[in-house]
Short mmCIF file of C-alpha atoms and ligand atoms in Angstrom, two decimals:
data_model
loop_
_atom_site.label_atom_id
_atom_site.label_comp_id
_atom_site.label_asym_id
_atom_site.label_seq_id
_atom_site.Cartn_x
_atom_site.Cartn_y
_atom_site.Cartn_z
CA MET A 932 7.78 31.45 10.02
CA SER A 933 10.88 31.29 8.18
CA SER A 934 14.00 29.14 9.11
CA SER A 935 15.84 30.67 12.05
CA PRO A 936 19.47 31.91 11.76
CA GLY A 937 21.85 28.62 11.63
CA GLU A 938 18.71 26.66 10.04
CA SER A 939 18.96 28.38 6.65
CA SER A 940 18.83 25.39 4.53
CA THR A 941 15.28 24.20 3.54
CA LYS A 942 16.63 20.79 2.78
CA TRP A 943 17.13 18.45 5.78
CA SER A 944 19.05 15.55 6.04
CA SER A 945 17.51 12.69 8.11
CA ASP A 946 20.36 12.72 10.75
CA ARG A 947 19.59 16.60 11.19
CA PHE A 948 16.00 16.07 11.59
CA PHE A 949 16.25 13.28 14.13
CA GLN A 950 18.95 15.39 16.09
CA THR A 951 16.63 18.55 16.46
CA GLN A 952 13.17 17.69 16.31
CA ALA A 953 11.39 16.38 19.34
CA PRO A 954 10.29 12.46 19.49
CA PRO A 955 6.69 11.84 20.26
CA PRO A 956 6.28 11.40 24.06
CA ASN A 957 5.16 7.73 23.96
CA LEU A 958 8.00 6.66 21.41
CA ASP A 959 9.60 4.40 24.19
CA GLN A 960 6.29 2.82 25.26
CA ILE A 961 5.43 2.03 21.81
CA SER A 962 8.57 0.54 20.90
CA LYS A 963 8.44 -1.84 23.81
CA SER A 964 5.18 -3.05 22.98
CA THR A 965 6.01 -3.29 19.21
CA SER A 966 9.37 -5.07 19.97
CA GLU A 967 7.28 -7.51 22.00
CA PHE A 968 4.95 -8.03 19.26
CA ILE A 969 7.86 -8.53 16.52
CA GLN A 970 9.88 -10.72 18.79
CA ARG A 971 6.98 -13.15 19.16
CA HIS A 972 6.33 -13.58 15.54
CA VAL A 973 10.08 -13.96 14.68
CA ALA A 974 10.01 -16.82 17.14
CA GLU A 975 7.09 -18.31 15.33
CA GLY A 976 8.93 -17.85 12.01
CA ARG A 977 6.12 -15.73 10.69
CA LYS A 978 6.31 -12.94 8.14
CA VAL A 979 5.46 -9.53 9.41
CA VAL A 980 4.45 -6.36 7.38
CA LEU A 981 4.57 -2.82 8.58
CA VAL A 982 1.60 -0.81 6.92
CA THR A 983 1.56 2.75 7.02
CA SER A 984 -1.74 4.28 6.29
CA GLY A 985 -3.63 7.94 6.36
CA GLY A 986 -2.51 11.42 6.01
CA THR A 987 0.04 13.41 8.25
CA THR A 988 -0.27 16.81 9.66
CA VAL A 989 1.98 19.75 9.98
CA PRO A 990 0.73 21.89 13.02
CA LEU A 991 0.99 25.61 12.82
CA GLU A 992 1.21 26.26 16.20
CA LYS A 993 2.50 24.36 19.14
CA ASN A 994 -0.68 24.71 20.90
CA VAL A 995 -2.27 23.50 17.83
CA VAL A 996 -5.38 25.34 16.62
CA ARG A 997 -4.73 25.00 13.10
CA PHE A 998 -2.69 22.55 10.98
CA LEU A 999 -2.28 21.60 7.13
CA ASP A 1000 -3.48 18.08 6.31
CA ASN A 1001 -4.01 16.08 2.98
CA PHE A 1002 -6.74 14.05 1.67
CA SER A 1003 -5.80 10.48 2.72
CA ALA A 1004 -8.84 8.65 4.65
CA GLY A 1005 -6.48 5.46 5.03
CA THR A 1006 -8.69 3.33 2.51
CA ARG A 1007 -5.70 1.60 0.68
CA GLY A 1008 -3.71 0.94 4.12
CA SER A 1009 -6.54 -0.51 5.99
CA ALA A 1010 -7.84 -2.64 3.23
CA SER A 1011 -4.46 -3.93 2.48
CA ALA A 1012 -4.10 -4.92 6.00
CA GLU A 1013 -7.03 -7.11 6.07
CA TYR A 1014 -5.69 -8.85 2.77
CA PHE A 1015 -2.19 -9.18 4.46
CA LEU A 1016 -3.78 -10.83 7.59
CA SER A 1017 -5.91 -13.05 5.38
CA ALA A 1018 -2.51 -14.10 3.81
CA GLY A 1019 -1.17 -15.18 7.41
CA TYR A 1020 1.17 -12.10 7.85
CA ALA A 1021 1.48 -10.73 11.25
CA VAL A 1022 0.49 -6.85 10.76
CA ILE A 1023 1.90 -3.69 12.38
CA PHE A 1024 -0.56 -1.02 11.38
CA MET A 1025 0.74 2.31 11.75
CA SER A 1026 -1.87 4.82 10.65
CA ARG A 1027 -3.13 8.32 11.38
CA GLN A 1028 -5.31 8.64 14.64
CA HIS A 1029 -8.80 8.07 13.73
CA SER A 1030 -8.41 7.29 10.03
CA LEU A 1031 -9.88 4.07 8.65
CA ALA A 1032 -8.83 0.69 10.42
CA PRO A 1033 -8.87 -2.90 9.27
CA TYR A 1034 -12.50 -4.37 9.61
CA THR A 1035 -14.23 -1.29 11.09
CA ARG A 1036 -13.43 0.65 8.02
CA HIS A 1037 -16.72 -1.39 6.57
CA TYR A 1038 -18.75 0.66 9.01
CA SER A 1039 -17.24 4.11 8.86
CA HIS A 1040 -19.40 6.76 10.55
CA THR A 1041 -19.93 8.81 7.52
CA THR A 1042 -20.34 6.25 4.79
CA ASN A 1043 -22.20 3.23 6.50
CA PRO A 1044 -22.95 4.38 10.14
CA PHE A 1045 -23.12 1.54 12.43
CA PHE A 1046 -26.49 2.64 14.04
CA ASP A 1047 -28.28 2.42 10.76
CA LEU A 1048 -27.72 -1.53 10.77
CA LEU A 1049 -29.32 -1.80 13.96
CA ALA A 1050 -33.14 -2.73 14.80
CA ASP A 1051 -35.03 -0.13 16.84
CA PRO A 1052 -34.81 -1.73 20.46
CA VAL A 1053 -38.36 -1.04 21.10
CA SER A 1054 -40.43 -1.94 17.96
CA HIS A 1055 -38.14 -5.04 17.52
CA LEU A 1056 -38.03 -6.71 21.12
CA PRO A 1057 -37.42 -10.30 20.59
CA SER A 1058 -40.56 -12.54 21.79
CA GLN A 1059 -40.00 -14.54 24.88
CA GLU A 1060 -38.81 -17.61 23.18
CA GLU A 1061 -36.48 -16.02 20.87
CA ALA A 1062 -34.80 -14.23 23.71
CA GLY A 1063 -34.58 -17.69 25.66
CA ALA A 1064 -33.40 -17.17 29.17
CA GLN A 1065 -31.72 -13.88 28.18
CA ASP A 1066 -32.94 -10.58 29.68
CA GLU A 1067 -34.89 -8.87 26.63
CA GLY A 1068 -33.52 -5.49 27.34
CA ASP A 1069 -29.84 -6.81 26.72
CA VAL A 1070 -30.35 -7.76 23.15
CA ILE A 1071 -29.55 -5.40 20.29
CA ARG A 1072 -30.44 -6.73 16.93
CA VAL A 1073 -29.02 -6.07 13.42
CA LEU A 1074 -31.39 -5.59 10.80
CA PRO A 1075 -32.00 -8.61 8.75
CA GLN A 1076 -30.76 -7.26 5.46
CA HIS A 1077 -27.41 -6.15 7.19
CA VAL A 1078 -26.56 -9.60 8.73
CA ASP A 1079 -24.98 -11.16 5.63
CA HIS A 1080 -22.35 -8.43 5.16
CA LEU A 1081 -21.78 -7.84 8.93
CA ARG A 1082 -21.16 -11.47 10.10
CA PRO A 1083 -17.99 -12.28 8.10
CA VAL A 1084 -16.57 -8.97 8.95
CA LEU A 1085 -17.25 -9.17 12.56
CA GLN A 1086 -15.86 -12.70 12.51
CA ALA A 1087 -12.67 -11.71 10.66
CA TYR A 1088 -12.39 -8.93 13.34
CA LEU A 1089 -12.97 -11.02 16.31
CA ASN A 1090 -10.38 -13.97 14.97
CA THR A 1091 -7.74 -11.27 14.25
CA ARG A 1092 -8.12 -9.88 18.06
CA GLN A 1093 -8.03 -13.38 19.32
CA SER A 1094 -4.85 -14.51 16.99
CA GLY A 1095 -2.54 -11.55 18.13
CA LEU A 1096 -1.74 -10.90 14.68
CA LEU A 1097 -2.60 -7.36 14.54
CA HIS A 1098 -0.61 -4.40 16.41
CA THR A 1099 -1.69 -1.02 15.93
CA VAL A 1100 0.27 2.25 16.29
CA SER A 1101 -0.98 5.61 15.73
CA PHE A 1102 0.42 9.07 14.55
CA VAL A 1103 -0.96 12.48 13.64
CA THR A 1104 1.72 14.69 12.76
CA VAL A 1105 4.49 14.30 10.11
CA ASN A 1106 7.30 14.45 12.73
CA GLU A 1107 5.47 11.67 14.57
CA TYR A 1108 5.14 9.52 11.54
CA LEU A 1109 9.20 9.87 10.80
CA TRP A 1110 9.99 9.11 14.13
CA LEU A 1111 7.81 6.14 14.29
CA LEU A 1112 8.95 4.59 10.89
CA ARG A 1113 12.48 4.98 12.08
CA ALA A 1114 11.93 3.20 15.34
CA LEU A 1115 9.70 0.56 13.96
CA SER A 1116 11.93 -0.29 10.87
CA LYS A 1117 14.86 -0.88 13.18
CA LEU A 1118 12.78 -2.83 15.52
CA MET A 1119 11.99 -5.22 12.72
CA GLN A 1120 15.56 -5.94 11.61
CA PRO A 1121 15.59 -9.27 13.42
CA LEU A 1122 12.89 -10.49 10.82
CA GLY A 1123 15.71 -10.04 7.97
CA ARG A 1124 14.07 -10.72 4.57
CA LYS A 1125 10.82 -11.82 6.23
CA GLY A 1126 10.04 -8.27 7.04
CA MET A 1127 7.96 -6.23 4.47
CA TYR A 1128 7.32 -2.60 4.65
CA TYR A 1129 4.16 -1.14 2.69
CA LEU A 1130 4.37 2.55 2.85
CA ALA A 1131 1.04 3.66 1.78
CA ALA A 1132 0.48 6.60 4.16
CA ALA A 1133 0.22 10.13 2.45
CA VAL A 1134 3.37 11.78 3.89
CA SER A 1135 3.73 15.60 3.79
CA ASP A 1136 6.56 16.77 1.78
CA PHE A 1137 7.16 19.75 4.02
CA PHE A 1138 7.21 20.68 7.48
CA ILE A 1139 8.16 23.47 9.90
CA PRO A 1140 10.91 23.06 11.97
CA SER A 1141 10.02 23.33 15.63
CA THR A 1142 11.85 26.31 16.29
CA SER A 1143 9.84 28.08 13.65
CA VAL A 1144 6.43 27.24 15.08
CA PRO A 1145 4.93 29.78 17.38
CA GLU A 1146 3.87 28.68 20.70
CA HIS A 1147 0.16 30.35 20.75
CA LYS A 1148 -2.43 30.65 18.03
CA ILE A 1149 -1.47 32.69 15.18
CA GLN A 1150 -3.32 36.25 15.51
CA SER A 1151 -5.25 37.55 12.22
CA GLY A 1152 -4.31 41.14 12.93
CA LYS A 1153 -1.21 41.33 10.62
CA GLY A 1154 -3.48 40.74 7.50
CA SER A 1155 -2.11 37.84 5.28
CA LEU A 1156 -0.49 34.73 6.52
CA VAL A 1157 2.59 33.59 4.98
CA ILE A 1158 3.77 30.09 5.72
CA GLU A 1159 7.33 28.96 4.82
CA MET A 1160 8.10 25.34 5.12
CA ASP A 1161 11.03 23.17 4.85
CA GLN A 1162 11.41 20.08 2.86
CA VAL A 1163 10.80 16.89 4.64
CA PRO A 1164 14.12 14.74 4.61
CA LYS A 1165 14.04 11.94 2.29
CA VAL A 1166 13.97 8.89 4.69
CA LEU A 1167 13.55 6.09 2.26
CA LYS A 1168 17.21 6.19 1.67
CA PRO A 1169 18.27 5.83 5.30
CA MET A 1170 15.51 3.38 5.77
CA VAL A 1171 16.66 1.06 3.01
CA GLU A 1172 20.44 1.57 3.64
CA LYS A 1173 20.52 1.32 7.45
CA TRP A 1174 17.09 0.88 9.19
CA ALA A 1175 15.84 -2.06 7.30
CA PRO A 1176 18.62 -3.29 5.05
CA GLU A 1177 17.14 -6.90 4.18
CA GLY A 1178 13.48 -5.86 4.38
CA PHE A 1179 11.29 -5.93 1.31
CA VAL A 1180 10.32 -2.28 0.78
CA VAL A 1181 7.40 -1.23 -1.12
CA SER A 1182 6.60 2.61 -1.37
CA PHE A 1183 3.85 4.33 -3.03
CA LYS A 1184 3.83 7.51 -5.38
CA LEU A 1185 0.99 9.42 -5.81
CA GLU A 1186 0.71 11.96 -8.73
CA THR A 1187 -2.11 14.17 -10.37
CA ASP A 1188 -0.15 14.28 -13.60
CA PRO A 1189 -0.36 10.69 -15.00
CA ASN A 1190 2.54 11.46 -17.13
CA LEU A 1191 4.98 11.96 -14.04
CA LEU A 1192 4.02 8.53 -12.44
CA ILE A 1193 6.14 6.13 -14.18
CA PRO A 1194 9.33 8.71 -14.53
CA LYS A 1195 9.13 9.63 -10.86
CA ALA A 1196 8.70 6.03 -9.73
CA VAL A 1197 11.68 5.08 -11.53
CA THR A 1198 13.69 8.07 -10.04
CA ALA A 1199 12.59 6.90 -6.45
CA LEU A 1200 13.93 3.16 -7.16
CA GLU A 1201 17.12 4.70 -8.71
CA ARG A 1202 17.65 6.98 -5.87
CA TYR A 1203 16.71 4.83 -2.83
CA GLY A 1204 17.39 1.31 -4.10
CA HIS A 1205 14.52 -0.25 -2.68
CA GLN A 1206 12.30 -3.29 -4.36
CA LEU A 1207 9.01 -1.75 -5.68
CA VAL A 1208 7.40 1.65 -6.17
CA ILE A 1209 3.29 1.24 -6.54
CA GLY A 1210 2.36 4.59 -8.55
CA ASN A 1211 -1.10 5.70 -8.29
CA ASP A 1212 -3.01 8.78 -10.06
CA LEU A 1213 -5.35 10.52 -7.23
CA ASN A 1214 -8.34 10.20 -9.18
CA ARG A 1215 -8.00 6.72 -10.38
CA ARG A 1216 -6.23 5.06 -7.40
CA LYS A 1217 -9.19 3.27 -6.59
CA PHE A 1218 -9.26 1.57 -9.90
CA GLU A 1219 -5.75 1.20 -11.23
CA VAL A 1220 -2.00 1.11 -9.81
CA VAL A 1221 1.24 0.50 -11.68
CA PHE A 1222 4.03 -1.45 -10.31
CA VAL A 1223 7.10 -0.10 -11.37
CA GLU A 1224 10.54 -2.31 -10.31
CA ARG A 1225 13.80 -3.16 -11.48
CA LYS A 1226 14.07 -6.34 -14.02
CA ASN A 1227 16.67 -8.07 -11.99
CA HIS A 1228 16.54 -6.40 -8.30
CA ARG A 1229 19.89 -6.77 -6.49
CA THR A 1230 20.67 -5.28 -3.17
CA LYS A 1231 23.43 -2.70 -3.13
CA ALA A 1232 25.97 -5.35 -1.85
CA GLU A 1233 25.09 -7.62 -4.47
CA ARG A 1234 25.65 -4.87 -7.25
CA GLU A 1235 28.85 -3.89 -5.67
CA LEU A 1236 29.88 -7.61 -5.59
CA GLU A 1237 29.18 -8.13 -9.03
CA ALA A 1238 31.19 -4.90 -9.99
CA SER A 1239 33.98 -6.34 -8.01
CA GLN A 1240 33.85 -9.63 -9.74
CA GLY A 1241 33.60 -8.12 -13.33
CA ASP A 1242 35.23 -5.13 -14.69
CA GLY A 1243 34.33 -2.97 -11.91
CA THR A 1244 31.58 -1.17 -13.64
CA ILE A 1245 27.82 -1.53 -12.16
CA GLU A 1246 25.59 -2.25 -14.88
CA ALA A 1247 22.56 0.33 -15.46
CA ASP A 1248 19.20 -1.09 -14.15
CA GLU A 1249 16.29 -1.60 -16.37
CA PHE A 1250 12.96 -1.20 -14.86
CA THR A 1251 9.32 -2.50 -15.86
CA SER A 1252 5.95 -1.09 -14.99
CA THR A 1253 2.89 -3.23 -14.95
CA TRP A 1254 -0.32 -1.74 -14.63
CA MET A 1255 -3.03 -3.59 -12.46
CA ARG A 1256 -6.75 -2.63 -13.11
CA LEU A 1257 -10.15 -3.52 -11.66
CA GLY A 1258 -12.25 -5.17 -14.29
CA ALA A 1259 -11.32 -5.38 -18.02
CA SER A 1260 -9.51 -2.36 -18.94
CA PRO A 1261 -10.92 -0.55 -22.13
CA GLU A 1262 -7.82 1.58 -22.11
CA GLN A 1263 -4.38 0.12 -22.85
CA PRO A 1264 -1.35 1.76 -21.10
CA SER A 1265 1.48 2.90 -23.33
CA LEU A 1266 3.67 0.18 -24.12
CA SER A 1267 7.09 1.42 -23.55
CA SER A 1268 7.80 4.92 -21.57
CA SER A 1269 11.05 6.50 -21.37
CA ALA A 1270 11.37 7.12 -17.69
CA SER A 1271 14.73 8.77 -17.08
CA ALA A 1272 18.30 9.25 -19.04
CA THR A 1273 19.62 6.22 -17.79
CA ALA A 1274 16.46 3.96 -17.42
CA THR A 1275 13.82 2.97 -19.57
CA ALA A 1276 10.60 1.21 -18.32
CA THR A 1277 8.79 -1.24 -20.43
CA SER A 1278 5.20 -1.52 -19.70
CA THR A 1279 2.47 -4.35 -19.62
CA SER A 1280 -0.97 -4.70 -18.28
CA THR A 1281 -2.94 -7.29 -15.98
CA ALA A 1282 -6.64 -6.96 -15.80
CA VAL A 1283 -8.39 -8.17 -12.73
CA PRO A 1284 -11.96 -9.46 -13.20
CA ASN A 1285 -14.70 -7.97 -11.08
CA GLY A 1286 -16.37 -10.07 -8.47
CA GLY A 1287 -16.01 -11.39 -4.89
CA GLY A 1288 -14.51 -8.90 -2.35
CA LYS A 1289 -15.86 -7.88 0.77
CA GLY A 1290 -19.75 -6.67 0.38
CA GLY A 1291 -19.50 -8.22 -2.85
CA GLU A 1292 -17.27 -5.66 -4.38
CA ARG A 1293 -13.70 -6.50 -5.65
CA GLU A 1294 -11.17 -4.48 -4.08
CA LEU A 1295 -7.97 -3.56 -5.87
CA GLU A 1296 -5.90 -4.15 -2.59
CA GLU A 1297 -6.87 -7.76 -2.77
CA ASP A 1298 -4.77 -8.01 -6.03
CA ILE A 1299 -1.89 -5.67 -5.00
CA VAL A 1300 -1.57 -7.66 -1.69
CA ARG A 1301 -1.73 -10.89 -3.59
CA GLU A 1302 1.06 -9.87 -6.05
CA LEU A 1303 3.38 -8.64 -3.09
CA CYS A 1304 3.15 -11.60 -1.36
CA ARG A 1305 4.34 -13.75 -4.31
CA ARG A 1306 7.21 -11.15 -4.72
CA HIS A 1307 8.01 -11.22 -1.22
CA ASP A 1308 8.16 -14.99 -1.07
CA ALA A 1309 10.49 -14.84 -4.11
CA TRP A 1310 12.80 -12.43 -2.18
CA ILE A 1311 12.88 -14.67 0.87
CA GLU A 1312 13.43 -17.73 -1.38
CA LYS A 1313 16.51 -15.88 -3.10
CA GLU A 1314 18.15 -15.45 0.21
CA GLY A 1315 17.73 -19.32 0.72
CA ASN A 1316 19.18 -20.07 -2.59
CA SER A 1317 22.24 -17.71 -2.07
CA LEU A 1318 22.83 -18.86 1.53
CA ALA A 1319 22.74 -22.56 -0.04
CA SER A 1320 25.14 -21.78 -2.63
CA SER A 1321 27.75 -20.02 -0.49
O1 PAZ B 1506 -5.79 6.61 1.78
P1 PAZ B 1506 -6.44 6.47 0.41
O2 PAZ B 1506 -6.98 5.33 0.10
O3 PAZ B 1506 -7.67 7.64 0.32
O4 PAZ B 1506 -5.30 6.86 -0.63
C1 PAZ B 1506 -4.03 6.11 -0.80
C2 PAZ B 1506 -2.93 6.90 -1.22
C3 PAZ B 1506 -3.02 7.65 -2.39
C4 PAZ B 1506 -2.51 7.79 -0.02
C5 PAZ B 1506 -1.74 6.00 -1.23
O5 PAZ B 1506 -2.07 4.74 -2.43
C6 PAZ B 1506 -0.40 6.41 -1.65
O6 PAZ B 1506 -0.16 6.68 -2.94
N1 PAZ B 1506 0.34 7.03 -0.69
C7 PAZ B 1506 1.80 7.49 -0.90
C8 PAZ B 1506 1.36 9.02 -1.41
C9 PAZ B 1506 2.64 9.80 -1.54
O7 PAZ B 1506 3.20 10.29 -0.26
O8 PAZ B 1506 3.08 10.06 -2.54
#
């Protein structure tokens, strides 16, 4: 499964990727419906967020029998989408097929099976009076102990459906993910600064170019299987520079070695020039995240303008990292960490008290989204100010 002649480099530019790897067959149809959704919200002056969620696969065969996958269930993305909707955003929810979705996530078939909420239709038949004019056989009841939890979730789900604020798009493979990310980001351009990109999907770092994927099921006759994979192109760079130049771009960085989290987040900000990286450790991701960002964010154009108005040099960036934790934090983060040769990140901590989320449990996503809405508003306002002063 190694690269074929002429494709020897295992590092791919995004241009090479999109020139050689096939788009998903339904790309035009998805683009059309997403474009209509965006146009409607542009016309209504609403902020729109693209939330990516869940894991991406790398198929090992064209007739897919086996594929590589990752751990993500889409918890962060689906929960965050709900909080963005509550904050008045229109949400494009681009998620892995069959991963968790806003609202229905509360009743996942494994952790909270929906049928377990329902009363036995035979032993819990309503009385004549209770059923009123309705045919008894048509009534299925939720057990009384589940009603308080189900009612607000169901109500929010129905309200969202009626409001037209949620648009869903699904992917399975990493190739589909990359094609869709590019298409949807470009479609969001008319939103200008009102567009936010919340990239919480767990995207494979490696893929197998289509010319190296066998047509049929890999046979076991030859003993062990050696898989060679190429590096997935770093699409954040073209996304920030070309596909969504005015958007507010938030990427996530997952690590298992906590010492790598802040340095790698800083490297990503330096390399791609977007607004914010949210770092999380695999095992602590539900309880704490770290926001890594520039002290004074400037776009590439703003930095160049500053340099041309000064002595021609572009000032080195300084970064901050702010921990956000559920509940009181017994453990203080390090106060300052050197993140790269050219940049340092100073560290502070905000503890979030427990209480109040859906089902009585507070979720970290509620606080993440609240903070992002604040930063996004400031980003939109900054454009308003610079237009007024020009
Ligand atoms: O889906 P989930 O809630 O189980 O996990 C969320 C997450 C860890 C995938 C997300 O927070 C994240 O870090 N996404 C980016 C991963 C990466 O590609 O580095």
